[in-house]
Short mmCIF file of C-alpha atoms in Angstrom, two decimals:
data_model
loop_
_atom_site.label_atom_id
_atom_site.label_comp_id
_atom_site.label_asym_id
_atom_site.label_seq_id
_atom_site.Cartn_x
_atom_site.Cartn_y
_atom_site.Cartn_z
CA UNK E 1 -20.10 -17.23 -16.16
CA UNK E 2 -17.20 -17.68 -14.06
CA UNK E 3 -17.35 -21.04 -12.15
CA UNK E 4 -15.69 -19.69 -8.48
CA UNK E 5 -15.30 -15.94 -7.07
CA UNK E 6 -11.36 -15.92 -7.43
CA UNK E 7 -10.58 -13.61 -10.43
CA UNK E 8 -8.33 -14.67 -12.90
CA UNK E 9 -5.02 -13.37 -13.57
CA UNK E 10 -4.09 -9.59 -14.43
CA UNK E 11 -2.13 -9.57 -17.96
CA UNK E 12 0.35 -6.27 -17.67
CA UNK E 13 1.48 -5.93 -21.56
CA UNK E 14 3.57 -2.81 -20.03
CA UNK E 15 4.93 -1.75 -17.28
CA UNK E 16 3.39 0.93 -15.14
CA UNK E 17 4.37 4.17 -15.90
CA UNK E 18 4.31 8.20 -13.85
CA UNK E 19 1.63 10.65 -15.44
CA UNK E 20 3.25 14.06 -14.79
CA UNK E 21 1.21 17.24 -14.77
CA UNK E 22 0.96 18.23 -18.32
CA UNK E 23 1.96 21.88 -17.82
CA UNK E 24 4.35 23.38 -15.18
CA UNK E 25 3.21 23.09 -11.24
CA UNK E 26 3.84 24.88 -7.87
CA UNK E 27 6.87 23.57 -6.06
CA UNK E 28 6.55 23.82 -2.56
CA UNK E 29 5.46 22.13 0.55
CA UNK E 30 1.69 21.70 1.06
CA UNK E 31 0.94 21.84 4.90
CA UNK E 32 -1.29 18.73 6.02
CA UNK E 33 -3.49 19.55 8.71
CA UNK E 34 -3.67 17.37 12.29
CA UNK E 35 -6.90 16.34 10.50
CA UNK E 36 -5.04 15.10 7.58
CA UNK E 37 -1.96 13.63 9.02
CA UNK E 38 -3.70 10.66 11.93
CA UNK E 39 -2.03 7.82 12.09
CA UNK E 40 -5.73 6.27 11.43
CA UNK E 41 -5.55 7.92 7.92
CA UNK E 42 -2.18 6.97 6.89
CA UNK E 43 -3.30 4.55 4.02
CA UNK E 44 -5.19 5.11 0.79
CA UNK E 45 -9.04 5.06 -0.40
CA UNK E 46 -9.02 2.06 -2.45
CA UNK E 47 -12.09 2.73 -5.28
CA UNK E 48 -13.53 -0.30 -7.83
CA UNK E 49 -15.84 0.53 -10.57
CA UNK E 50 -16.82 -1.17 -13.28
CA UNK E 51 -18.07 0.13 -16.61
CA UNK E 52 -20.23 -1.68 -19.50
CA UNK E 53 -17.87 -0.13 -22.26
CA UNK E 54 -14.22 1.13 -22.07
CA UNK E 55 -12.88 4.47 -22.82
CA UNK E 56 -9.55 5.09 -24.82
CA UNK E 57 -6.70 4.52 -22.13
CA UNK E 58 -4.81 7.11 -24.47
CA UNK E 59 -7.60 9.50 -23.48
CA UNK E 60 -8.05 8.85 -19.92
CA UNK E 61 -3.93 9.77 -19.78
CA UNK E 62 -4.17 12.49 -21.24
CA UNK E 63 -7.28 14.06 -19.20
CA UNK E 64 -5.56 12.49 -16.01
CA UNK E 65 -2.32 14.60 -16.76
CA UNK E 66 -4.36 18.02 -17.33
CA UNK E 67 -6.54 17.04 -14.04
CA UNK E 68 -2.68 16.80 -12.09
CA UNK E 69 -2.16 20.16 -13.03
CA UNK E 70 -5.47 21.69 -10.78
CA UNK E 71 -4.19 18.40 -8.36
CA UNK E 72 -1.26 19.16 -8.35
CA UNK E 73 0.10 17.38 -4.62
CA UNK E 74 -1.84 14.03 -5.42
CA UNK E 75 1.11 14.18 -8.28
CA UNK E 76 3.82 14.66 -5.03
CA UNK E 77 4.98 12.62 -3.24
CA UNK E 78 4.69 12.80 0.81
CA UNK E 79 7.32 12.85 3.07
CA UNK E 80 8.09 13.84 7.13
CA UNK E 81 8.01 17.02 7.87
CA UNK E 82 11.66 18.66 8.32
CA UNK E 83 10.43 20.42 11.89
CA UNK E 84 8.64 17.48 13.73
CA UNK E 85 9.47 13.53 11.81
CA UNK E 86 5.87 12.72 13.24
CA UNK E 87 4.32 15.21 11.13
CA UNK E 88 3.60 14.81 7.61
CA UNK E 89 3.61 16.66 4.35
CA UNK E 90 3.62 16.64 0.88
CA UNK E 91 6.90 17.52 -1.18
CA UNK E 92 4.89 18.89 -4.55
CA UNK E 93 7.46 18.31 -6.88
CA UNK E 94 5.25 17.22 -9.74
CA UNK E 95 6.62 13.24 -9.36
CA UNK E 96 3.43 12.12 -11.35
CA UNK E 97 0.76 9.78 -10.45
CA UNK E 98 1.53 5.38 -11.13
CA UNK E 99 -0.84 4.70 -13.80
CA UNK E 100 -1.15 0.91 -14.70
CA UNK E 101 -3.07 -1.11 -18.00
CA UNK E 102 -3.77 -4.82 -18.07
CA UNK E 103 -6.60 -7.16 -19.69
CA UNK E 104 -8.64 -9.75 -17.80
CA UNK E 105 -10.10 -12.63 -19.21
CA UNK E 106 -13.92 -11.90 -17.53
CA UNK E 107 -16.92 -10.10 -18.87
CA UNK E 108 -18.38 -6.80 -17.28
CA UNK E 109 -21.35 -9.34 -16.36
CA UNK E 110 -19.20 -11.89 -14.85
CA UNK E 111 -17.82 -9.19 -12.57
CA UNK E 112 -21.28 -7.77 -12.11
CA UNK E 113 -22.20 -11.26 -11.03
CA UNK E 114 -19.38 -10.89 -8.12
CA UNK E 115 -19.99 -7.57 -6.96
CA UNK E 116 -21.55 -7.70 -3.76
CA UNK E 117 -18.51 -9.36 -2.05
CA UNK E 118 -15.15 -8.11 -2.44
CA UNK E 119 -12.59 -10.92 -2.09
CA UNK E 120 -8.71 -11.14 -1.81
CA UNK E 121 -8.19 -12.20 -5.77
CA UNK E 122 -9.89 -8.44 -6.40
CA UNK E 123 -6.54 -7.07 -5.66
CA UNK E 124 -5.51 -7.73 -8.79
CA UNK E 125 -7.35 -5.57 -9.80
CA UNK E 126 -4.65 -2.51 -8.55
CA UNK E 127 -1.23 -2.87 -9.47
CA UNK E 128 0.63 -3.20 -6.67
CA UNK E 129 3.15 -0.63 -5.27
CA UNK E 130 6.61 -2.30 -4.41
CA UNK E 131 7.59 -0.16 -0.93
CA UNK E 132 9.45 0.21 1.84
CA UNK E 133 7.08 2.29 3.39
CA UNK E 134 3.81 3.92 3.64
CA UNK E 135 5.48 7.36 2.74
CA UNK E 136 6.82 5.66 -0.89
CA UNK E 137 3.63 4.70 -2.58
CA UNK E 138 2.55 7.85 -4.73
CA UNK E 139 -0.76 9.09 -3.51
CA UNK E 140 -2.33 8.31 -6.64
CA UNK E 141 -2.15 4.83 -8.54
CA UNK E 142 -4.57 4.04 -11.07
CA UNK E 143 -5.23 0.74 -12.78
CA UNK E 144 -7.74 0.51 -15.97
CA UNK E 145 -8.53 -3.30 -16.64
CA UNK E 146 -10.07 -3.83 -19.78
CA UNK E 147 -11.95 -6.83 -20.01
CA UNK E 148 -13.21 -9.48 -22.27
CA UNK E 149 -16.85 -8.07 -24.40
CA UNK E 150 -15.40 -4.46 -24.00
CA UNK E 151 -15.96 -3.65 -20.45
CA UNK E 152 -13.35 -1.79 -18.20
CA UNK E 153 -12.75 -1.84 -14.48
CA UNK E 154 -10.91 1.19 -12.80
CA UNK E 155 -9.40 1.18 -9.87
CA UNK E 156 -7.80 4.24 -7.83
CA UNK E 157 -5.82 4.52 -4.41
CA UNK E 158 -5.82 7.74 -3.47
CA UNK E 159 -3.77 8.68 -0.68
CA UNK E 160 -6.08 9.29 2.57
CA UNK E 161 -4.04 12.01 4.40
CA UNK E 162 -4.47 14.74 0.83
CA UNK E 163 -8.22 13.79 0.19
CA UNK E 164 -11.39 12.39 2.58
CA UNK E 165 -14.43 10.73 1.02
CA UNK E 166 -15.78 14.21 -0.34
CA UNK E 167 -12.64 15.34 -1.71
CA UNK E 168 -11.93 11.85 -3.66
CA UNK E 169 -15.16 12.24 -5.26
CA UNK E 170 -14.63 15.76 -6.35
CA UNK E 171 -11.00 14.69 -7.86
CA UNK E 172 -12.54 11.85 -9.33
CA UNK E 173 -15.42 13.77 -10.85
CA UNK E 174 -12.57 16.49 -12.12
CA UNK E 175 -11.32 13.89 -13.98
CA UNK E 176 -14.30 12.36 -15.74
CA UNK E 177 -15.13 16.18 -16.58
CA UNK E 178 -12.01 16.51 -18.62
CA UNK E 179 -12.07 13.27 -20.31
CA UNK E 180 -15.68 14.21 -21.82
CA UNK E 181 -15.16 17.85 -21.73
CA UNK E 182 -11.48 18.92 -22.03
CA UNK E 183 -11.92 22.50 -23.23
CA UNK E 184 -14.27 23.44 -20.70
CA UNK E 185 -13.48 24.85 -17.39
CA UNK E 186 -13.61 22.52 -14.23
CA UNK E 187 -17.04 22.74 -12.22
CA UNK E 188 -15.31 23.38 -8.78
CA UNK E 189 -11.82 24.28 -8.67
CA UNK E 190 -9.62 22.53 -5.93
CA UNK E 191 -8.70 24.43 -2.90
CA UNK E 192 -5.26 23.45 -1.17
CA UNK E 193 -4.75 25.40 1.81
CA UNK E 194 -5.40 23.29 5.14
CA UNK E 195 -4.24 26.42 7.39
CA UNK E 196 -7.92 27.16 8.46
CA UNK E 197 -7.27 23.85 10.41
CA UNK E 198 -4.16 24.96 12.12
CA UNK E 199 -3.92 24.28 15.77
CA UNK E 200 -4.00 27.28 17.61
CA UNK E 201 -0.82 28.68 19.35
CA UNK E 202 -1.19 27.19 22.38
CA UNK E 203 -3.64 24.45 21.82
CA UNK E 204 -6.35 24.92 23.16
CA UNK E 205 -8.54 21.47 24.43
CA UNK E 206 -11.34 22.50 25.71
CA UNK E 207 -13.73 19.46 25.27
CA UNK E 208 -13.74 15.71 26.05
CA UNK E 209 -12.93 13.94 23.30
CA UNK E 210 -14.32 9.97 23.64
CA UNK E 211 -13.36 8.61 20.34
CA UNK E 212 -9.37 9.32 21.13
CA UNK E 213 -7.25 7.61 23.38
CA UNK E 214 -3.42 7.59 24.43
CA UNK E 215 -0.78 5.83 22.55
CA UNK E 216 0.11 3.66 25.98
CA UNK E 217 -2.85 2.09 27.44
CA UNK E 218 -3.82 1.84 31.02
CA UNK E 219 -3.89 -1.17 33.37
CA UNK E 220 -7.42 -1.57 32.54
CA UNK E 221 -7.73 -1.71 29.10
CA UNK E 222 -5.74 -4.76 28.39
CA UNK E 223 -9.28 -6.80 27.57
CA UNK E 224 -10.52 -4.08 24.83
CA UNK E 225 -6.86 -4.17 23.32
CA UNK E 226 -7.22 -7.97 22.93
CA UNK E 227 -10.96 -7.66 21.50
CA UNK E 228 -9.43 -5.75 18.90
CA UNK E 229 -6.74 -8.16 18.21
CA UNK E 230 -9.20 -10.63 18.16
CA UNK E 231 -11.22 -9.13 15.31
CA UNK E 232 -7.98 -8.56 13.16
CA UNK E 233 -6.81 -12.13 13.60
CA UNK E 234 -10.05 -13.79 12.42
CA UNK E 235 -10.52 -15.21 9.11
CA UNK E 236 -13.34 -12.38 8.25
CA UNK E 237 -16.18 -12.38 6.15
CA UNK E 238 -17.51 -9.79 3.90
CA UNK E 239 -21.67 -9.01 4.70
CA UNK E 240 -23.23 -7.16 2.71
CA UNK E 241 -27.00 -5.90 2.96
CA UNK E 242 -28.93 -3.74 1.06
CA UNK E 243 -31.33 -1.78 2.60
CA UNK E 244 -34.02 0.02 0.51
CA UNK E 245 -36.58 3.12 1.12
CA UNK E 246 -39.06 0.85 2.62
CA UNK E 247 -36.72 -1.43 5.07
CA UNK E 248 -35.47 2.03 6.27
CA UNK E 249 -38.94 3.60 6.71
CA UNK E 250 -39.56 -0.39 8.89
CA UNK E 251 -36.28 0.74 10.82
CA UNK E 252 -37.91 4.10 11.37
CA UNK E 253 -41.34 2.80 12.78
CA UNK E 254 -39.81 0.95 15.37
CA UNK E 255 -38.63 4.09 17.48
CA UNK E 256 -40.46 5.66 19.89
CA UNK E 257 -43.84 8.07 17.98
CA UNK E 258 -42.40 11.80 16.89
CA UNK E 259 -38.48 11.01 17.48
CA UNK E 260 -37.40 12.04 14.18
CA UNK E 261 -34.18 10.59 12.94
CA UNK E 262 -32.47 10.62 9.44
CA UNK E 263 -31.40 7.35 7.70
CA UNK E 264 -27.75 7.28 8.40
CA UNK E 265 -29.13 7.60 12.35
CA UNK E 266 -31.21 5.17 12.06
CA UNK E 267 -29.28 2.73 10.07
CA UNK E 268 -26.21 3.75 12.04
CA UNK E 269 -27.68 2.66 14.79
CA UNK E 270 -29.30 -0.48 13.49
CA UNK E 271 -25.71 -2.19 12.62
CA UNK E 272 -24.12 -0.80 15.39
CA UNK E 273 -26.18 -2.63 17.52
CA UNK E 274 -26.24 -6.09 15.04
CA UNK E 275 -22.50 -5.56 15.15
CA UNK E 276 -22.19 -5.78 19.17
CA UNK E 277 -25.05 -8.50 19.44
CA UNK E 278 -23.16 -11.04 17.24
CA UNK E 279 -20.13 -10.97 18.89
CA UNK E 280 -21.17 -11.75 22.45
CA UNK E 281 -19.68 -8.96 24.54
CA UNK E 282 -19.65 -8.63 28.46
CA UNK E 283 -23.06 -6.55 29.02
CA UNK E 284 -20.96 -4.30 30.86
CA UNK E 285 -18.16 -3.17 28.34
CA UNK E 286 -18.82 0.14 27.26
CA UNK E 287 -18.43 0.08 23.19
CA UNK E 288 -18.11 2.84 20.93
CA UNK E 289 -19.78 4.08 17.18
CA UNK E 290 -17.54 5.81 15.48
CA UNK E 291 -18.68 7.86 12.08
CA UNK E 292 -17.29 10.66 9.76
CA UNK E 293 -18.99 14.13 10.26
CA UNK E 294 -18.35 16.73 7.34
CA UNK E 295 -16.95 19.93 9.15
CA UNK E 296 -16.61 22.62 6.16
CA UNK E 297 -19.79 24.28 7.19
CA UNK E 298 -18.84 24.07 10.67
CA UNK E 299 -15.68 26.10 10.78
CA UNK E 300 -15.95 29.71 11.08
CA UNK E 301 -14.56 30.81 8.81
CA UNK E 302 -15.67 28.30 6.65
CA UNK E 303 -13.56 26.24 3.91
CA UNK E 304 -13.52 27.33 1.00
CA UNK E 305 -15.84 25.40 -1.58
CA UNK E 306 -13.44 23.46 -3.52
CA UNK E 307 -11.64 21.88 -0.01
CA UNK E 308 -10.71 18.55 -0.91
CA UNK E 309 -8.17 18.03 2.52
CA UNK E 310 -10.12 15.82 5.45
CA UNK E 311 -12.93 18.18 6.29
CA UNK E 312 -14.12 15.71 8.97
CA UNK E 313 -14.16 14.50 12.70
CA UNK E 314 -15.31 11.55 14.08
CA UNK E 315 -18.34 11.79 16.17
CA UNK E 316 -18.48 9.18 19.16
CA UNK E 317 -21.33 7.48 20.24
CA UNK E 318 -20.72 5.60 23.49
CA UNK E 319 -22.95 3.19 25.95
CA UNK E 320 -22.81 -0.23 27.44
CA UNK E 321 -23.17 -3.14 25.65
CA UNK E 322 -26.68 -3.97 28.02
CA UNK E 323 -28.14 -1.05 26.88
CA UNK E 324 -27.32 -1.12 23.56
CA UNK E 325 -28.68 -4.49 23.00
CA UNK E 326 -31.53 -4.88 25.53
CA UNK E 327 -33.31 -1.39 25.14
CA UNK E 328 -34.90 -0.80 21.95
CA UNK E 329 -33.31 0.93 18.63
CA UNK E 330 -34.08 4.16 19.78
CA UNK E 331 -31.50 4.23 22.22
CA UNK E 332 -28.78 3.76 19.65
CA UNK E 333 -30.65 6.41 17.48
CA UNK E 334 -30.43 8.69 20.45
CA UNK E 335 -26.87 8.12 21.32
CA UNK E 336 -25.39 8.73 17.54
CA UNK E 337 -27.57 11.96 17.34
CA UNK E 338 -25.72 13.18 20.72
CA UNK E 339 -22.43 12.43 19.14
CA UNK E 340 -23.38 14.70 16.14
CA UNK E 341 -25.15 17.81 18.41
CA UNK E 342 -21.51 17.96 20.03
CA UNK E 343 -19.71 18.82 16.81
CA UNK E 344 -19.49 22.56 17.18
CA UNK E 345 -16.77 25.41 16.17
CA UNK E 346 -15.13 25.04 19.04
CA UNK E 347 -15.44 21.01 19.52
CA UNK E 348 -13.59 20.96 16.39
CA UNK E 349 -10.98 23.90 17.02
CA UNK E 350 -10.44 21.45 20.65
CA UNK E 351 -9.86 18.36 18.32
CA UNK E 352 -7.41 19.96 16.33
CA UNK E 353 -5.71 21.34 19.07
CA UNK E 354 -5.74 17.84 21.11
CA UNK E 355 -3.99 16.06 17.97
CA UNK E 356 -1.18 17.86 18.40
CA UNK E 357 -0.30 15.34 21.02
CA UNK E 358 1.34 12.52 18.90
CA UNK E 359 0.92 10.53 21.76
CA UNK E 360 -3.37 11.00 21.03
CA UNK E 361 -4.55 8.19 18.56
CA UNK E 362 -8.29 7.21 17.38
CA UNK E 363 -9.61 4.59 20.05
CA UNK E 364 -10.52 1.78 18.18
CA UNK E 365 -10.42 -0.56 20.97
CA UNK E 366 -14.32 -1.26 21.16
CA UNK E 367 -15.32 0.46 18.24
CA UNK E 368 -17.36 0.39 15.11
CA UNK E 369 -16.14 2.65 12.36
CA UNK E 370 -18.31 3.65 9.83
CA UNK E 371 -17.67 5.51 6.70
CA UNK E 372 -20.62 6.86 4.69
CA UNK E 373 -19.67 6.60 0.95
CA UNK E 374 -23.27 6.73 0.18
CA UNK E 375 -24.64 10.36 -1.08
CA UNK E 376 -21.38 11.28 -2.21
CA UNK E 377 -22.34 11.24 -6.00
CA UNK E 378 -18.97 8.22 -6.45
CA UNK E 379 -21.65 6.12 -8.17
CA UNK E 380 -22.59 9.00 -10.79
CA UNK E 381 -18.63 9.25 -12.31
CA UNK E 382 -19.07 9.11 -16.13
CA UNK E 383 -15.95 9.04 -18.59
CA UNK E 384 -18.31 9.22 -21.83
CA UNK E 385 -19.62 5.55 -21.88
CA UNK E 386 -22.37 6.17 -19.14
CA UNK E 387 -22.13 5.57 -15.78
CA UNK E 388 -21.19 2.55 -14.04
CA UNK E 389 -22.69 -1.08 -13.34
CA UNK E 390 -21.47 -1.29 -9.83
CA UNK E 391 -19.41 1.35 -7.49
CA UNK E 392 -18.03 -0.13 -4.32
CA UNK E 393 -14.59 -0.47 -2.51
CA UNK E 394 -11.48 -3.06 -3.73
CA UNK E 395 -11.71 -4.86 -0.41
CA UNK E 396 -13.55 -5.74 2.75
CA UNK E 397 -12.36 -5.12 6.04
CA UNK E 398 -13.62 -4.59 9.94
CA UNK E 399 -14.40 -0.70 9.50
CA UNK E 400 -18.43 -0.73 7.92
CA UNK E 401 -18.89 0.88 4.69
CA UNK E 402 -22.44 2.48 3.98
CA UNK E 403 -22.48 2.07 -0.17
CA UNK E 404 -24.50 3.69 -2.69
CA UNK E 405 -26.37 1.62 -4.93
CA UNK E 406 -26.07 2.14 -8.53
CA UNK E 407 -29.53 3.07 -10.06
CA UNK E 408 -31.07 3.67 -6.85
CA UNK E 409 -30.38 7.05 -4.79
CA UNK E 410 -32.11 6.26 -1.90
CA UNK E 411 -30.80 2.94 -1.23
CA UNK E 412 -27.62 2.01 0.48
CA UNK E 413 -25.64 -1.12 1.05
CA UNK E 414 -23.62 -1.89 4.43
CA UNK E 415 -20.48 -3.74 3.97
CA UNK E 416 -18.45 -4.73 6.77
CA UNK E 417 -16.42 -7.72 7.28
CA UNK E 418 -16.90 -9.52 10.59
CA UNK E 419 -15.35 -13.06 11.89
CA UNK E 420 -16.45 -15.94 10.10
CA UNK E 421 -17.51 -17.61 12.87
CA UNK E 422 -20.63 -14.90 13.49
CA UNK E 423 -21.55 -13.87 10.38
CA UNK E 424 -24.49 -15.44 10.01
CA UNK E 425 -25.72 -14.22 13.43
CA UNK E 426 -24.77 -10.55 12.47
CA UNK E 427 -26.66 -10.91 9.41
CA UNK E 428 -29.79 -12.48 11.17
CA UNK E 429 -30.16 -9.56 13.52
CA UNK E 430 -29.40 -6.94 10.50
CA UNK E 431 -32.41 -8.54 8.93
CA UNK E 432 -34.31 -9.19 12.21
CA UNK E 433 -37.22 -6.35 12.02
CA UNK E 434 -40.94 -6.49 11.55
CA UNK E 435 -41.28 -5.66 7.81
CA UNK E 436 -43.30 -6.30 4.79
CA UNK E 437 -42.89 -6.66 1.23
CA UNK E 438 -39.44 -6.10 -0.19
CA UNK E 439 -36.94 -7.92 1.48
CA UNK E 440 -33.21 -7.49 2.19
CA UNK E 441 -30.91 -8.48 -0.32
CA UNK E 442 -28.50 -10.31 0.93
CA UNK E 443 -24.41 -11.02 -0.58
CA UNK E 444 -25.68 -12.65 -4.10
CA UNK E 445 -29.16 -10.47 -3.86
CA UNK E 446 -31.30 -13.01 -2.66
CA UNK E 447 -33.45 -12.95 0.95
CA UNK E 448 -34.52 -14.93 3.85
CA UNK E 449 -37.84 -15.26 5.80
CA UNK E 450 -38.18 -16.38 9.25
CA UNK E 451 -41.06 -16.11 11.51
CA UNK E 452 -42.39 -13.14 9.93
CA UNK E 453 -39.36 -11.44 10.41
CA UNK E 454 -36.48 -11.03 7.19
#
């Protein structure tokens, strides 16, 4: 057992090197749609798993070079578009994907031991990508660390503006499909095209649109910009919570009789709420939820199965901070179902159209950002030595993560990193709800009682 959290050292035997596509490609320029090319997405998805037993790095090369030739622009390389430098897309010139191998000195159960709280050593865990900027670091770089006992972690960074949660996992699953299987077909062939999400000619914005803002701020806003300068400038804290069947049923039982809700409402709510209540806000600030809603059955006509592109919007919950806090969870519960009930055809033809204005950027000001990883199948990825021990994100950071637990489909983890200096109070309101039996598990799985309340 490791005696502290920091990870040892990363030993690179070789240097990184490009997988290429292992057969010819397209060579053109793939169009990236407003939805793709935000400012807010301009980094990459940053995957951890770790796995009991390795796999042949020769094999996962070779599966990883015929996956690049079905995915083909995460082998490109993206670049500013030659009609507007604030655009992006992606030159698909077959470049290959950065593919790194090292050994640590740890044991899959070591790591395991770790796993519920990322921390800044884990970044050794990816090689890191020497750039000037954003635009240089291929869209895919993959490290496989295989570790003392046999184990293997693997790490990905996929590039955010070519894939969104739902499209990484059906890449990712591509893969594992032709490392076990490489003969047989792939389950779901990738579709490319992002010109169902054109802006129409002219743009058309025909709804309000609360989770964007301008690039210059007004007079006013020169508190919320500091909040969020606040939050970035703290030594943070990685929480993370697991919440089971039963504490979600708990959450449930609390809102008012017959309001129906699903779990991501519900929990949504829950830590949006926790969130705001640790840090101590002015009761009048008006904050803001913000959270990923899947569009491809939305669109009309719909995307094609296979859509890997960002096939979401943010929905915006909004209220005060009183109300929030004071009025029971059903308020919260209520406000994130309103955000989701706007998301129509045309609310999502109007945000399109309204991010053609580069000035237009997501307003993070006041916000809570939460992406749902959970129920995306990441945790079932197999490459032939069973699935993994634990599924979760390289690092922490101020946007909340709702996790899937391995070996438990119904469960899901929060992770969000808040400031030191409230972490324990943002934890004590996650857990503070009437409940019986099963507890919370908190960062290294164990719980707290107080008063009745977890």
């Amino acid at each position: 057992m490791l005696s502290s959290p920091e990870l040892p050292d990363c030993n690179y035997q070789n240097n990184p090197v490009l997988i290429t596509p292992n057969s010819p490609t397209p060579k053109h320029s793939l169009y990236l749609s407003n939805l793709d090319d935000q400012k807010f997405l301009r980094f990459s998805i940053k995957y951890l798993y770790l796995f009991k037993k390795s796999v042949s790095v020769e094999s996962l090369k070779c599966s990883l070079s015929k996956v690049l030739v079905d995915y083909y622009p995460l082998a490109g390389r993206l670049r500013a578009s030659s009609e507007n430098d604030q655009k992006l897309e992606v030159d698909c010139n077959g470049e290959g994907a950065l593919f790194a191998e090292a050994f640590m000195d740890i044991t899959a159960e070591d790591f395991l031991e770790l796993s519920g709280r990322p921390n800044r050593s884990w970044r050794k865990l990816l090689y890191r990508v020497e750039a000037r900027s954003f635009l240089d670091v291929p869209p895919l770089v993959i490290q496989i660390t295989n570790l003392s006992g046999g184990g293997m972690i693997v790490c990905t960074a996929i590039n955010h503006c070519l894939c969104d949660g739902i499209g990484t996992s059906q890449f990712l699953h591509a893969w594992a499909h032709l490392t076990t299987k490489p003969t047989i077909d792939l389950p779901i062939n990738p579709f490319h095209s992002r010109h169902v999400l054109k802006p129409r000619n002219p743009p058309q914005v025909t709804s309000t649109h609360p989770q964007f803002s301008k690039t210059t701020p007004n007079k006013d806003s020169s508190f919320q910009l500091d909040l969020n300068q606040y939050l970035q400038t703290q030594s943070l804290v990685p929480s993370s919570l697991t919440f089971t069947p039963s504490h979600v049923l708990h959450l449930k039982r609390q809102l008012v009789p017959s309001v129906k809700c699903t779990t991501f409402e519900v929990l949504a709510a829950h830590t949006w709420r926790s969130w705001v209540n640790s840090l101590d806000l002015d009761p009048n600030l008006n904050v803001k939820l913000l959270f990923s809603i899947n569009i491809r059955n939305r669109l009309n006509p719909e995307l094609e199965q296979g859509y890997y592109g960002n096939g979401f919007v943010l929905g915006c919950a909004e209220t005060n901070v009183k109300e929030l806090v004071s009025a029971n969870l059903h308020h919260g519960v209520k406000m994130v179902q309103q955000a989701k009930s706007c998301l129509t055809h045309e609310y999502v033809k109007s945000a399109v159209d309204m991010l053609e204005d580069k000035t237009v950027k997501t307003d993070l000001s006041l916000s809570l950002v939460i992406s749902q990883w959970a129920k995306l199948g990441l945790e079932d990825l197999d490459f032939g030595e069973g699935k993994p021990l634990h599924m979760g994100p390289l690092t922490s950071d101020i946007y909340c993560l709702f996790l899937p637990v391995t070996g438990d489909f119904d469960a899901v983890r929060v992770l969000v990193s808040v400031p030191e200096s409230v972490v324990d109070k943002f934890e004590h309101y996650m857990r503070d709800f009437p409940c019986s039996g099963d507890n919370i598990g908190g960062p290294n799985g164990h719980c707290r009682e107080e008063n009745g309340l977890i």
